[in-house]
Amino acid sequence: MSLRLFAALPIPPDTARELKRLQKGVPGARWRPLENFHITLRFFGDVEDRQLEDLDGELSSIILPQFTFELGIANWFGKAEPHTLWMGVTAPEPLSALNLACEKAARRTGLKADPHHFKPHVTLAYLHHTPEEKLRRFVERTLDYRSGALMAQYFSLYKSHPRHGEANIYEPIADYPLG
């Protein structure tokens, strides 16, 4: 049996509620529920049960300091056909170091290299036939949004439970302290 796993920084509940209040005015947006807000550090995909223990051990061995980060500056992926609306994250150096550590943990566990360039963000919505003009207006409307300094004290390993036609359920199955 395999589990669909990813490592991520959780978003504090107060900040998640702030992001939830921004979710309006974009036709074709399937807004993410606030309990799904996170910053993906490394998507592992389908991991066999036997690899989970090794992956957990590797992630447990990551030793990095706590750091602050901030959310702000919305944008979207898919310039030709927009597909994901997101909020950006500032704190590139500590987040990049944590992403790299998660990547190395995955590789030591025997997982394939992540082919995607790391772009830290919080997914706000998945898009379907959304006019680019509406996305530009959303970005302009949220230009003044800044979460303020948030402290990354730990990161988590999540299991994704797919649900047909609804947002997946993300279940944290292990936490790893920073600091």
mmCIF file of C-alpha atoms in Angstrom, residues 28 32-33 44 48 68 70 86 90 114 121 129 139 142 144 147 152 156 165 168 170 175:
data_model
loop_
_atom_site.group_PDB
_atom_site.id
_atom_site.type_symbol
_atom_site.label_atom_id
_atom_site.label_comp_id
_atom_site.label_asym_id
_atom_site.label_seq_id
_atom_site.Cartn_x
_atom_site.Cartn_y
_atom_site.Cartn_z
ATOM 1 C CA GLY A 28 -13.783 29.821 -11.933
ATOM 2 C CA ARG A 32 -9.027 25.993 -0.885
ATOM 3 C CA PRO A 33 -10.387 25.506 2.636
ATOM 4 C CA PHE A 44 6.967 13.087 -2.188
ATOM 5 C CA GLU A 48 5.263 2.753 -0.044
ATOM 6 C CA THR A 68 10.485 33.983 10.351
ATOM 7 C CA GLU A 70 5.867 36.532 5.726
ATOM 8 C CA TRP A 86 -1.400 31.653 -4.761
ATOM 9 C CA THR A 90 9.205 35.877 1.739
ATOM 10 C CA ASP A 114 11.760 16.604 -7.583
ATOM 11 C CA HIS A 121 3.667 29.811 -1.858
ATOM 12 C CA HIS A 129 -11.383 29.061 -17.305
ATOM 13 C CA VAL A 139 -3.585 40.624 -7.332
ATOM 14 C CA THR A 142 -4.411 42.165 -2.380
ATOM 15 C CA ASP A 144 -1.374 45.686 0.485
ATOM 16 C CA SER A 147 0.718 38.582 7.070
ATOM 17 C CA ALA A 152 8.472 28.603 11.558
ATOM 18 C CA SER A 156 5.209 18.487 9.175
ATOM 19 C CA GLY A 165 -14.939 16.589 -6.573
ATOM 20 C CA ASN A 168 -8.305 16.762 -0.490
ATOM 21 C CA TYR A 170 -4.411 16.889 4.476
ATOM 22 C CA ASP A 175 6.024 17.037 13.159
#
